[in-house]
């Protein structure tokens, strides 16, 4: 995940899902009456999802927008790309850390996160930290991450190949902690409640994304695969070829014989969770489930 410029170009799935979900939840987030909102994003990566889809939703007089990522290279890239934006900065943060930086605790009205929490094995600690990031008097969060994805099965099969096993000994650390759960919604609801949130709405969504052509698929793998940086660069193309071969063996490919004509079908499941720290509703008559259904019906 350290190839920031490549990730910026190859994160079509993340952008697609973030936009759709934010369209639904933009009017449900508890925006402040004075417009002085502060928002922290967890796992911002190269920053383009945050700046293209979250930033435009903020009140024009928002107080502060903070993007965070565990990768210092991603943070450096994002700061370079978006340094002209006022009241906006990116910084390193491991949301799975045992102790949050003191200057971040209780500072934010909103926490968002897109395609990050499936990288965190200890969701209990991560949710506790998200709770502590929000102001003591209240705040809300919108969290979107993978519950399951066929890429995890590809990783497991690559790990069983002696050629790659030494580079992937910790493969289970890179599989979503909900991937093998019989009821990921129930499990995540319990974790949110245990963290202290007084209201939550958790959905499991089935999604499909199509990668057009072998190169598109390989670029996505290069952008997000955590094992490539351990593998000698001269073996990268061989690894990617083996990755594609496994995808084809799993019947996730269709189309012609040429690489440009082939299409790769990824069916995956997303957790979409909205939670509030305080029971106080900015709009006391708002019913979240009916609001979401109304928005969908309009579309």
C-alpha positions as protocol buffer text, in pm:
chain_id: "A"
residue {
  index: 1
  type: UNK
  ca { x: 0 y: 0 z: 0 }
}
residue {
  index: 2
  type: UNK
  ca { x: 297 y: 233 z: -28 }
}
residue {
  index: 3
  type: UNK
  ca { x: 274 y: 304 z: -403 }
}
residue {
  index: 4
  type: UNK
  ca { x: 77 y: 621 z: -346 }
}
residue {
  index: 5
  type: UNK
  ca { x: 73 y: 756 z: -700 }
}
residue {
  index: 6
  type: UNK
  ca { x: -37 y: 417 z: -839 }
}
residue {
  index: 7
  type: UNK
  ca { x: -306 y: 386 z: -571 }
}
residue {
  index: 8
  type: UNK
  ca { x: -428 y: 733 z: -668 }
}
residue {
  index: 9
  type: UNK
  ca { x: -489 y: 604 z: -1022 }
}
residue {
  index: 10
  type: UNK
  ca { x: -604 y: 249 z: -948 }
}
residue {
  index: 11
  type: UNK
  ca { x: -855 y: 278 z: -662 }
}
residue {
  index: 12
  type: UNK
  ca { x: -1168 y: 273 z: -880 }
}
residue {
  index: 13
  type: UNK
  ca { x: -1358 y: 36 z: -649 }
}
residue {
  index: 14
  type: UNK
  ca { x: -1295 y: 249 z: -342 }
}
residue {
  index: 15
  type: UNK
  ca { x: -1402 y: 566 z: -524 }
}
residue {
  index: 16
  type: UNK
  ca { x: -1713 y: 404 z: -667 }
}
residue {
  index: 17
  type: UNK
  ca { x: -1837 y: 273 z: -332 }
}
residue {
  index: 18
  type: UNK
  ca { x: -1743 y: 583 z: -133 }
}
residue {
  index: 19
  type: UNK
  ca { x: -1938 y: 810 z: -367 }
}
residue {
  index: 20
  type: UNK
  ca { x: -2252 y: 596 z: -360 }
}
residue {
  index: 21
  type: UNK
  ca { x: -2251 y: 562 z: 17 }
}
residue {
  index: 22
  type: UNK
  ca { x: -2178 y: 929 z: 83 }
}
residue {
  index: 23
  type: UNK
  ca { x: -2466 y: 1024 z: -146 }
}
residue {
  index: 24
  type: UNK
  ca { x: -2691 y: 830 z: 92 }
}
residue {
  index: 25
  type: UNK
  ca { x: -2544 y: 949 z: 419 }
}
residue {
  index: 26
  type: UNK
  ca { x: -2461 y: 1314 z: 345 }
}
residue {
  index: 27
  type: UNK
  ca { x: -2784 y: 1436 z: 506 }
}
residue {
  index: 28
  type: UNK
  ca { x: -2772 y: 1190 z: 793 }
}
residue {
  index: 29
  type: UNK
  ca { x: -2437 y: 1296 z: 936 }
}
residue {
  index: 30
  type: UNK
  ca { x: -2489 y: 1525 z: 1236 }
}
residue {
  index: 31
  type: UNK
  ca { x: -2362 y: 1852 z: 1092 }
}
residue {
  index: 32
  type: UNK
  ca { x: -2313 y: 2133 z: 1343 }
}
residue {
  index: 33
  type: UNK
  ca { x: -2557 y: 2424 z: 1342 }
}
residue {
  index: 34
  type: UNK
  ca { x: -2267 y: 2673 z: 1338 }
}
residue {
  index: 35
  type: UNK
  ca { x: -2088 y: 2504 z: 1045 }
}
residue {
  index: 36
  type: UNK
  ca { x: -1763 y: 2471 z: 1242 }
}
residue {
  index: 37
  type: UNK
  ca { x: -1735 y: 2097 z: 1190 }
}
residue {
  index: 38
  type: UNK
  ca { x: -1414 y: 1903 z: 1245 }
}
residue {
  index: 39
  type: UNK
  ca { x: -1371 y: 1571 z: 1064 }
}
residue {
  index: 40
  type: UNK
  ca { x: -1102 y: 1304 z: 1079 }
}
residue {
  index: 41
  type: UNK
  ca { x: -1073 y: 1035 z: 812 }
}
residue {
  index: 42
  type: UNK
  ca { x: -914 y: 700 z: 897 }
}
residue {
  index: 43
  type: UNK
  ca { x: -707 y: 533 z: 625 }
}
residue {
  index: 44
  type: UNK
  ca { x: -708 y: 818 z: 373 }
}
residue {
  index: 45
  type: UNK
  ca { x: -437 y: 662 z: 157 }
}
residue {
  index: 46
  type: UNK
  ca { x: -339 y: 899 z: -123 }
}
residue {
  index: 47
  type: UNK
  ca { x: -619 y: 1136 z: -18 }
}
residue {
  index: 48
  type: UNK
  ca { x: -830 y: 1143 z: -333 }
}
residue {
  index: 49
  type: UNK
  ca { x: -1139 y: 971 z: -189 }
}
residue {
  index: 50
  type: UNK
  ca { x: -1141 y: 1209 z: 107 }
}
residue {
  index: 51
  type: UNK
  ca { x: -1085 y: 1522 z: -97 }
}
residue {
  index: 52
  type: UNK
  ca { x: -1309 y: 1432 z: -392 }
}
residue {
  index: 53
  type: UNK
  ca { x: -1609 y: 1302 z: -200 }
}
residue {
  index: 54
  type: UNK
  ca { x: -1596 y: 1398 z: 170 }
}
residue {
  index: 55
  type: UNK
  ca { x: -1445 y: 1746 z: 148 }
}
residue {
  index: 56
  type: UNK
  ca { x: -1725 y: 1883 z: -77 }
}
residue {
  index: 57
  type: UNK
  ca { x: -1985 y: 1780 z: 184 }
}
residue {
  index: 58
  type: UNK
  ca { x: -1832 y: 1988 z: 462 }
}
residue {
  index: 59
  type: UNK
  ca { x: -1982 y: 2327 z: 548 }
}
residue {
  index: 60
  type: UNK
  ca { x: -1777 y: 2597 z: 375 }
}
residue {
  index: 61
  type: UNK
  ca { x: -1665 y: 2733 z: 714 }
}
residue {
  index: 62
  type: UNK
  ca { x: -1560 y: 2397 z: 853 }
}
residue {
  index: 63
  type: UNK
  ca { x: -1300 y: 2416 z: 1127 }
}
residue {
  index: 64
  type: UNK
  ca { x: -1060 y: 2134 z: 1035 }
}
residue {
  index: 65
  type: UNK
  ca { x: -1025 y: 1831 z: 809 }
}
residue {
  index: 66
  type: UNK
  ca { x: -763 y: 1573 z: 903 }
}
residue {
  index: 67
  type: UNK
  ca { x: -674 y: 1276 z: 683 }
}
residue {
  index: 68
  type: UNK
  ca { x: -479 y: 995 z: 846 }
}
residue {
  index: 69
  type: UNK
  ca { x: -301 y: 682 z: 732 }
}
residue {
  index: 70
  type: UNK
  ca { x: -62 y: 430 z: 882 }
}
residue {
  index: 71
  type: UNK
  ca { x: 177 y: 480 z: 588 }
}
residue {
  index: 72
  type: UNK
  ca { x: 407 y: 780 z: 609 }
}
residue {
  index: 73
  type: UNK
  ca { x: 459 y: 758 z: 232 }
}
residue {
  index: 74
  type: UNK
  ca { x: 85 y: 788 z: 170 }
}
residue {
  index: 75
  type: UNK
  ca { x: 64 y: 1080 z: 411 }
}
residue {
  index: 76
  type: UNK
  ca { x: 355 y: 1257 z: 245 }
}
residue {
  index: 77
  type: UNK
  ca { x: 200 y: 1209 z: -98 }
}
residue {
  index: 78
  type: UNK
  ca { x: -140 y: 1340 z: 19 }
}
residue {
  index: 79
  type: UNK
  ca { x: 12 y: 1646 z: 186 }
}
residue {
  index: 80
  type: UNK
  ca { x: 199 y: 1724 z: -134 }
}
residue {
  index: 81
  type: UNK
  ca { x: -113 y: 1688 z: -349 }
}
residue {
  index: 82
  type: UNK
  ca { x: -351 y: 1884 z: -126 }
}
residue {
  index: 83
  type: UNK
  ca { x: -130 y: 2138 z: 51 }
}
residue {
  index: 84
  type: UNK
  ca { x: -325 y: 2429 z: -99 }
}
residue {
  index: 85
  type: UNK
  ca { x: -646 y: 2335 z: 82 }
}
residue {
  index: 86
  type: UNK
  ca { x: -704 y: 2552 z: 388 }
}
residue {
  index: 87
  type: UNK
  ca { x: -769 y: 2393 z: 727 }
}
residue {
  index: 88
  type: UNK
  ca { x: -676 y: 2054 z: 582 }
}
residue {
  index: 89
  type: UNK
  ca { x: -381 y: 1832 z: 668 }
}
residue {
  index: 90
  type: UNK
  ca { x: -271 y: 1470 z: 660 }
}
residue {
  index: 91
  type: UNK
  ca { x: -85 y: 1290 z: 936 }
}
residue {
  index: 92
  type: UNK
  ca { x: 29 y: 942 z: 1031 }
}
residue {
  index: 93
  type: UNK
  ca { x: -206 y: 747 z: 1257 }
}
residue {
  index: 94
  type: UNK
  ca { x: -245 y: 377 z: 1332 }
}
residue {
  index: 95
  type: UNK
  ca { x: -611 y: 342 z: 1429 }
}
residue {
  index: 96
  type: UNK
  ca { x: -526 y: 9 z: 1589 }
}
residue {
  index: 97
  type: UNK
  ca { x: -278 y: 165 z: 1831 }
}
residue {
  index: 98
  type: UNK
  ca { x: -307 y: 109 z: 2205 }
}
residue {
  index: 99
  type: UNK
  ca { x: -293 y: 481 z: 2287 }
}
residue {
  index: 100
  type: UNK
  ca { x: -418 y: 765 z: 2069 }
}
residue {
  index: 101
  type: UNK
  ca { x: -206 y: 1082 z: 2045 }
}
residue {
  index: 102
  type: UNK
  ca { x: -334 y: 1318 z: 2315 }
}
residue {
  index: 103
  type: UNK
  ca { x: -387 y: 1604 z: 2070 }
}
residue {
  index: 104
  type: UNK
  ca { x: -643 y: 1397 z: 1876 }
}
residue {
  index: 105
  type: UNK
  ca { x: -854 y: 1273 z: 2164 }
}
residue {
  index: 106
  type: UNK
  ca { x: -1203 y: 1422 z: 2184 }
}
residue {
  index: 107
  type: UNK
  ca { x: -1139 y: 1671 z: 1905 }
}
residue {
  index: 108
  type: UNK
  ca { x: -1373 y: 1573 z: 1621 }
}
residue {
  index: 109
  type: UNK
  ca { x: -1739 y: 1598 z: 1530 }
}
residue {
  index: 110
  type: UNK
  ca { x: -1714 y: 1326 z: 1267 }
}
residue {
  index: 111
  type: UNK
  ca { x: -1495 y: 1029 z: 1183 }
}
residue {
  index: 112
  type: UNK
  ca { x: -1512 y: 865 z: 840 }
}
residue {
  index: 113
  type: UNK
  ca { x: -1329 y: 565 z: 704 }
}
residue {
  index: 114
  type: UNK
  ca { x: -1344 y: 400 z: 363 }
}
residue {
  index: 115
  type: UNK
  ca { x: -1176 y: 70 z: 284 }
}
residue {
  index: 116
  type: UNK
  ca { x: -947 y: 71 z: 585 }
}
residue {
  index: 117
  type: UNK
  ca { x: -1084 y: -128 z: 879 }
}
residue {
  index: 118
  type: UNK
  ca { x: -1051 y: -466 z: 705 }
}
residue {
  index: 119
  type: UNK
  ca { x: -674 y: -412 z: 745 }
}
residue {
  index: 120
  type: UNK
  ca { x: -715 y: -391 z: 1125 }
}
residue {
  index: 121
  type: UNK
  ca { x: -733 y: -727 z: 1300 }
}
residue {
  index: 122
  type: UNK
  ca { x: -833 y: -586 z: 1638 }
}
residue {
  index: 123
  type: UNK
  ca { x: -1158 y: -409 z: 1553 }
}
residue {
  index: 124
  type: UNK
  ca { x: -1240 y: -371 z: 1922 }
}
residue {
  index: 125
  type: UNK
  ca { x: -938 y: -146 z: 1975 }
}
residue {
  index: 126
  type: UNK
  ca { x: -999 y: 44 z: 1650 }
}
residue {
  index: 127
  type: UNK
  ca { x: -1361 y: 121 z: 1740 }
}
residue {
  index: 128
  type: UNK
  ca { x: -1259 y: 226 z: 2089 }
}
residue {
  index: 129
  type: UNK
  ca { x: -1013 y: 470 z: 1935 }
}
residue {
  index: 130
  type: UNK
  ca { x: -1277 y: 605 z: 1695 }
}
residue {
  index: 131
  type: UNK
  ca { x: -1506 y: 661 z: 1991 }
}
residue {
  index: 132
  type: UNK
  ca { x: -1230 y: 851 z: 2172 }
}
residue {
  index: 133
  type: UNK
  ca { x: -1157 y: 1069 z: 1867 }
}
residue {
  index: 134
  type: UNK
  ca { x: -1509 y: 1210 z: 1885 }
}
residue {
  index: 135
  type: UNK
  ca { x: -1593 y: 1499 z: 2115 }
}
residue {
  index: 136
  type: UNK
  ca { x: -1707 y: 1405 z: 2468 }
}
residue {
  index: 137
  type: UNK
  ca { x: -2042 y: 1576 z: 2408 }
}
residue {
  index: 138
  type: UNK
  ca { x: -2111 y: 1368 z: 2098 }
}
residue {
  index: 139
  type: UNK
  ca { x: -2033 y: 1307 z: 1734 }
}
residue {
  index: 140
  type: UNK
  ca { x: -2082 y: 1043 z: 1468 }
}
residue {
  index: 141
  type: UNK
  ca { x: -1892 y: 813 z: 1237 }
}
residue {
  index: 142
  type: UNK
  ca { x: -1942 y: 651 z: 897 }
}
residue {
  index: 143
  type: UNK
  ca { x: -1735 y: 338 z: 843 }
}
residue {
  index: 144
  type: UNK
  ca { x: -1713 y: 137 z: 522 }
}
residue {
  index: 145
  type: UNK
  ca { x: -1492 y: -169 z: 483 }
}
residue {
  index: 146
  type: UNK
  ca { x: -1474 y: -517 z: 337 }
}
residue {
  index: 147
  type: UNK
  ca { x: -1641 y: -803 z: 518 }
}
residue {
  index: 148
  type: UNK
  ca { x: -1534 y: -1050 z: 249 }
}
residue {
  index: 149
  type: UNK
  ca { x: -1364 y: -1046 z: -89 }
}
residue {
  index: 150
  type: UNK
  ca { x: -1237 y: -1315 z: -329 }
}
residue {
  index: 151
  type: UNK
  ca { x: -890 y: -1158 z: -310 }
}
residue {
  index: 152
  type: UNK
  ca { x: -851 y: -1322 z: 31 }
}
residue {
  index: 153
  type: UNK
  ca { x: -890 y: -1667 z: -125 }
}
residue {
  index: 154
  type: UNK
  ca { x: -632 y: -1568 z: -390 }
}
residue {
  index: 155
  type: UNK
  ca { x: -390 y: -1470 z: -113 }
}
residue {
  index: 156
  type: UNK
  ca { x: -441 y: -1804 z: 62 }
}
residue {
  index: 157
  type: UNK
  ca { x: -372 y: -1998 z: -258 }
}
residue {
  index: 158
  type: UNK
  ca { x: -62 y: -1794 z: -335 }
}
residue {
  index: 159
  type: UNK
  ca { x: 57 y: -1857 z: 20 }
}
residue {
  index: 160
  type: UNK
  ca { x: 29 y: -2232 z: -38 }
}
residue {
  index: 161
  type: UNK
  ca { x: 271 y: -2202 z: -332 }
}
residue {
  index: 162
  type: UNK
  ca { x: 630 y: -2259 z: -205 }
}
residue {
  index: 163
  type: UNK
  ca { x: 749 y: -1991 z: -447 }
}
residue {
  index: 164
  type: UNK
  ca { x: 560 y: -1721 z: -252 }
}
residue {
  index: 165
  type: UNK
  ca { x: 499 y: -1868 z: 94 }
}
residue {
  index: 166
  type: UNK
  ca { x: 809 y: -1716 z: 254 }
}
residue {
  index: 167
  type: UNK
  ca { x: 687 y: -1368 z: 156 }
}
residue {
  index: 168
  type: UNK
  ca { x: 335 y: -1431 z: 289 }
}
residue {
  index: 169
  type: UNK
  ca { x: 384 y: -1604 z: 622 }
}
residue {
  index: 170
  type: UNK
  ca { x: 152 y: -1355 z: 794 }
}
residue {
  index: 171
  type: UNK
  ca { x: -119 y: -1380 z: 527 }
}
residue {
  index: 172
  type: UNK
  ca { x: -397 y: -1407 z: 788 }
}
residue {
  index: 173
  type: UNK
  ca { x: -310 y: -1058 z: 913 }
}
residue {
  index: 174
  type: UNK
  ca { x: -423 y: -921 z: 577 }
}
residue {
  index: 175
  type: UNK
  ca { x: -761 y: -1095 z: 564 }
}
residue {
  index: 176
  type: UNK
  ca { x: -1061 y: -905 z: 694 }
}
residue {
  index: 177
  type: UNK
  ca { x: -1138 y: -1004 z: 1055 }
}
residue {
  index: 178
  type: UNK
  ca { x: -1502 y: -1055 z: 947 }
}
residue {
  index: 179
  type: UNK
  ca { x: -1423 y: -1267 z: 640 }
}
residue {
  index: 180
  type: UNK
  ca { x: -1498 y: -1597 z: 814 }
}
residue {
  index: 181
  type: UNK
  ca { x: -1779 y: -1467 z: 1036 }
}
residue {
  index: 182
  type: UNK
  ca { x: -2115 y: -1643 z: 1005 }
}
residue {
  index: 183
  type: UNK
  ca { x: -2293 y: -1316 z: 1088 }
}
residue {
  index: 184
  type: UNK
  ca { x: -2063 y: -1015 z: 1032 }
}
residue {
  index: 185
  type: UNK
  ca { x: -2341 y: -763 z: 1098 }
}
residue {
  index: 186
  type: UNK
  ca { x: -2423 y: -907 z: 1439 }
}
residue {
  index: 187
  type: UNK
  ca { x: -2054 y: -927 z: 1530 }
}
residue {
  index: 188
  type: UNK
  ca { x: -1984 y: -569 z: 1427 }
}
residue {
  index: 189
  type: UNK
  ca { x: -2299 y: -439 z: 1599 }
}
residue {
  index: 190
  type: UNK
  ca { x: -2177 y: -594 z: 1922 }
}
residue {
  index: 191
  type: UNK
  ca { x: -1834 y: -437 z: 1883 }
}
residue {
  index: 192
  type: UNK
  ca { x: -1988 y: -93 z: 1821 }
}
residue {
  index: 193
  type: UNK
  ca { x: -2209 y: -126 z: 2127 }
}
residue {
  index: 194
  type: UNK
  ca { x: -1916 y: -240 z: 2338 }
}
residue {
  index: 195
  type: UNK
  ca { x: -1719 y: 67 z: 2225 }
}
residue {
  index: 196
  type: UNK
  ca { x: -1987 y: 288 z: 2380 }
}
residue {
  index: 197
  type: UNK
  ca { x: -2186 y: 418 z: 2083 }
}
residue {
  index: 198
  type: UNK
  ca { x: -2550 y: 482 z: 2177 }
}
residue {
  index: 199
  type: UNK
  ca { x: -2696 y: 443 z: 1829 }
}
residue {
  index: 200
  type: UNK
  ca { x: -2580 y: 246 z: 1529 }
}
residue {
  index: 201
  type: UNK
  ca { x: -2704 y: 123 z: 1194 }
}
residue {
  index: 202
  type: UNK
  ca { x: -2503 y: -158 z: 1030 }
}
residue {
  index: 203
  type: UNK
  ca { x: -2564 y: -305 z: 685 }
}
residue {
  index: 204
  type: UNK
  ca { x: -2402 y: -584 z: 487 }
}
residue {
  index: 205
  type: UNK
  ca { x: -2407 y: -499 z: 116 }
}
residue {
  index: 206
  type: UNK
  ca { x: -2334 y: -734 z: -171 }
}
residue {
  index: 207
  type: UNK
  ca { x: -2144 y: -557 z: -446 }
}
residue {
  index: 208
  type: UNK
  ca { x: -1984 y: -643 z: -780 }
}
residue {
  index: 209
  type: UNK
  ca { x: -1700 y: -465 z: -956 }
}
residue {
  index: 210
  type: UNK
  ca { x: -1564 y: -548 z: -1301 }
}
residue {
  index: 211
  type: UNK
  ca { x: -1198 y: -497 z: -1391 }
}
residue {
  index: 212
  type: UNK
  ca { x: -1166 y: -437 z: -1764 }
}
residue {
  index: 213
  type: UNK
  ca { x: -849 y: -603 z: -1890 }
}
residue {
  index: 214
  type: UNK
  ca { x: -553 y: -778 z: -1732 }
}
residue {
  index: 215
  type: UNK
  ca { x: -351 y: -459 z: -1690 }
}
residue {
  index: 216
  type: UNK
  ca { x: -630 y: -289 z: -1492 }
}
residue {
  index: 217
  type: UNK
  ca { x: -647 y: -586 z: -1257 }
}
residue {
  index: 218
  type: UNK
  ca { x: -269 y: -599 z: -1218 }
}
residue {
  index: 219
  type: UNK
  ca { x: -248 y: -225 z: -1146 }
}
residue {
  index: 220
  type: UNK
  ca { x: -507 y: -264 z: -872 }
}
residue {
  index: 221
  type: UNK
  ca { x: -316 y: -554 z: -720 }
}
residue {
  index: 222
  type: UNK
  ca { x: 10 y: -357 z: -735 }
}
residue {
  index: 223
  type: UNK
  ca { x: -158 y: -66 z: -559 }
}
residue {
  index: 224
  type: UNK
  ca { x: -306 y: -259 z: -267 }
}
residue {
  index: 225
  type: UNK
  ca { x: -123 y: -592 z: -229 }
}
residue {
  index: 226
  type: UNK
  ca { x: 75 y: -582 z: 99 }
}
residue {
  index: 227
  type: UNK
  ca { x: 316 y: -856 z: -7 }
}
residue {
  index: 228
  type: UNK
  ca { x: 470 y: -707 z: -321 }
}
residue {
  index: 229
  type: UNK
  ca { x: 707 y: -477 z: -134 }
}
residue {
  index: 230
  type: UNK
  ca { x: 865 y: -787 z: 22 }
}
residue {
  index: 231
  type: UNK
  ca { x: 916 y: -960 z: -310 }
}
residue {
  index: 232
  type: UNK
  ca { x: 1220 y: -874 z: -525 }
}
residue {
  index: 233
  type: UNK
  ca { x: 1114 y: -631 z: -798 }
}
residue {
  index: 234
  type: UNK
  ca { x: 1234 y: -864 z: -1074 }
}
residue {
  index: 235
  type: UNK
  ca { x: 974 y: -1119 z: -952 }
}
residue {
  index: 236
  type: UNK
  ca { x: 679 y: -880 z: -940 }
}
residue {
  index: 237
  type: UNK
  ca { x: 544 y: -961 z: -1285 }
}
residue {
  index: 238
  type: UNK
  ca { x: 569 y: -1333 z: -1214 }
}
residue {
  index: 239
  type: UNK
  ca { x: 371 y: -1284 z: -892 }
}
residue {
  index: 240
  type: UNK
  ca { x: 106 y: -1083 z: -1078 }
}
residue {
  index: 241
  type: UNK
  ca { x: 82 y: -1349 z: -1348 }
}
residue {
  index: 242
  type: UNK
  ca { x: 27 y: -1615 z: -1082 }
}
residue {
  index: 243
  type: UNK
  ca { x: -235 y: -1393 z: -919 }
}
residue {
  index: 244
  type: UNK
  ca { x: -424 y: -1361 z: -1249 }
}
residue {
  index: 245
  type: UNK
  ca { x: -397 y: -1736 z: -1313 }
}
residue {
  index: 246
  type: UNK
  ca { x: -562 y: -1810 z: -977 }
}
residue {
  index: 247
  type: UNK
  ca { x: -839 y: -1559 z: -1046 }
}
residue {
  index: 248
  type: UNK
  ca { x: -909 y: -1736 z: -1376 }
}
residue {
  index: 249
  type: UNK
  ca { x: -906 y: -2078 z: -1204 }
}
residue {
  index: 250
  type: UNK
  ca { x: -1174 y: -1945 z: -964 }
}
residue {
  index: 251
  type: UNK
  ca { x: -1401 y: -1869 z: -1263 }
}
residue {
  index: 252
  type: UNK
  ca { x: -1388 y: -1495 z: -1198 }
}
residue {
  index: 253
  type: UNK
  ca { x: -1290 y: -1414 z: -1557 }
}
residue {
  index: 254
  type: UNK
  ca { x: -1491 y: -1378 z: -1874 }
}
residue {
  index: 255
  type: UNK
  ca { x: -1442 y: -1235 z: -2223 }
}
residue {
  index: 256
  type: UNK
  ca { x: -1202 y: -1289 z: -2511 }
}
residue {
  index: 257
  type: UNK
  ca { x: -857 y: -1438 z: -2528 }
}
residue {
  index: 258
  type: UNK
  ca { x: -660 y: -1114 z: -2549 }
}
residue {
  index: 259
  type: UNK
  ca { x: -561 y: -944 z: -2227 }
}
residue {
  index: 260
  type: UNK
  ca { x: -748 y: -627 z: -2321 }
}
residue {
  index: 261
  type: UNK
  ca { x: -1073 y: -815 z: -2384 }
}
residue {
  index: 262
  type: UNK
  ca { x: -1075 y: -1012 z: -2060 }
}
residue {
  index: 263
  type: UNK
  ca { x: -1301 y: -897 z: -1776 }
}
residue {
  index: 264
  type: UNK
  ca { x: -1254 y: -994 z: -1413 }
}
residue {
  index: 265
  type: UNK
  ca { x: -1561 y: -1012 z: -1189 }
}
residue {
  index: 266
  type: UNK
  ca { x: -1516 y: -938 z: -819 }
}
residue {
  index: 267
  type: UNK
  ca { x: -1819 y: -1010 z: -599 }
}
residue {
  index: 268
  type: UNK
  ca { x: -1761 y: -882 z: -248 }
}
residue {
  index: 269
  type: UNK
  ca { x: -1946 y: -782 z: 68 }
}
residue {
  index: 270
  type: UNK
  ca { x: -1920 y: -445 z: 241 }
}
residue {
  index: 271
  type: UNK
  ca { x: -1996 y: -344 z: 595 }
}
residue {
  index: 272
  type: UNK
  ca { x: -2154 y: 1 z: 599 }
}
residue {
  index: 273
  type: UNK
  ca { x: -2187 y: 129 z: 955 }
}
residue {
  index: 274
  type: UNK
  ca { x: -2314 y: 459 z: 1091 }
}
residue {
  index: 275
  type: UNK
  ca { x: -2292 y: 526 z: 1464 }
}
residue {
  index: 276
  type: UNK
  ca { x: -2351 y: 814 z: 1704 }
}
residue {
  index: 277
  type: UNK
  ca { x: -2168 y: 878 z: 2027 }
}
residue {
  index: 278
  type: UNK
  ca { x: -2454 y: 1080 z: 2175 }
}
residue {
  index: 279
  type: UNK
  ca { x: -2828 y: 1000 z: 2179 }
}
residue {
  index: 280
  type: UNK
  ca { x: -2903 y: 1365 z: 2102 }
}
residue {
  index: 281
  type: UNK
  ca { x: -3034 y: 1404 z: 1750 }
}
residue {
  index: 282
  type: UNK
  ca { x: -2969 y: 1722 z: 1556 }
}
residue {
  index: 283
  type: UNK
  ca { x: -3291 y: 1648 z: 1371 }
}
residue {
  index: 284
  type: UNK
  ca { x: -3506 y: 1489 z: 1639 }
}
residue {
  index: 285
  type: UNK
  ca { x: -3762 y: 1352 z: 1397 }
}
residue {
  index: 286
  type: UNK
  ca { x: -3507 y: 1187 z: 1169 }
}
residue {
  index: 287
  type: UNK
  ca { x: -3542 y: 815 z: 1128 }
}
residue {
  index: 288
  type: UNK
  ca { x: -3224 y: 688 z: 967 }
}
residue {
  index: 289
  type: UNK
  ca { x: -3361 y: 378 z: 803 }
}
residue {
  index: 290
  type: UNK
  ca { x: -3655 y: 555 z: 643 }
}
residue {
  index: 291
  type: UNK
  ca { x: -3429 y: 841 z: 533 }
}
residue {
  index: 292
  type: UNK
  ca { x: -3197 y: 602 z: 352 }
}
residue {
  index: 293
  type: UNK
  ca { x: -3491 y: 425 z: 186 }
}
residue {
  index: 294
  type: UNK
  ca { x: -3635 y: 758 z: 74 }
}
residue {
  index: 295
  type: UNK
  ca { x: -3306 y: 858 z: -87 }
}
residue {
  index: 296
  type: UNK
  ca { x: -3284 y: 526 z: -267 }
}
residue {
  index: 297
  type: UNK
  ca { x: -3643 y: 559 z: -392 }
}
residue {
  index: 298
  type: UNK
  ca { x: -3568 y: 904 z: -533 }
}
residue {
  index: 299
  type: UNK
  ca { x: -3280 y: 755 z: -730 }
}
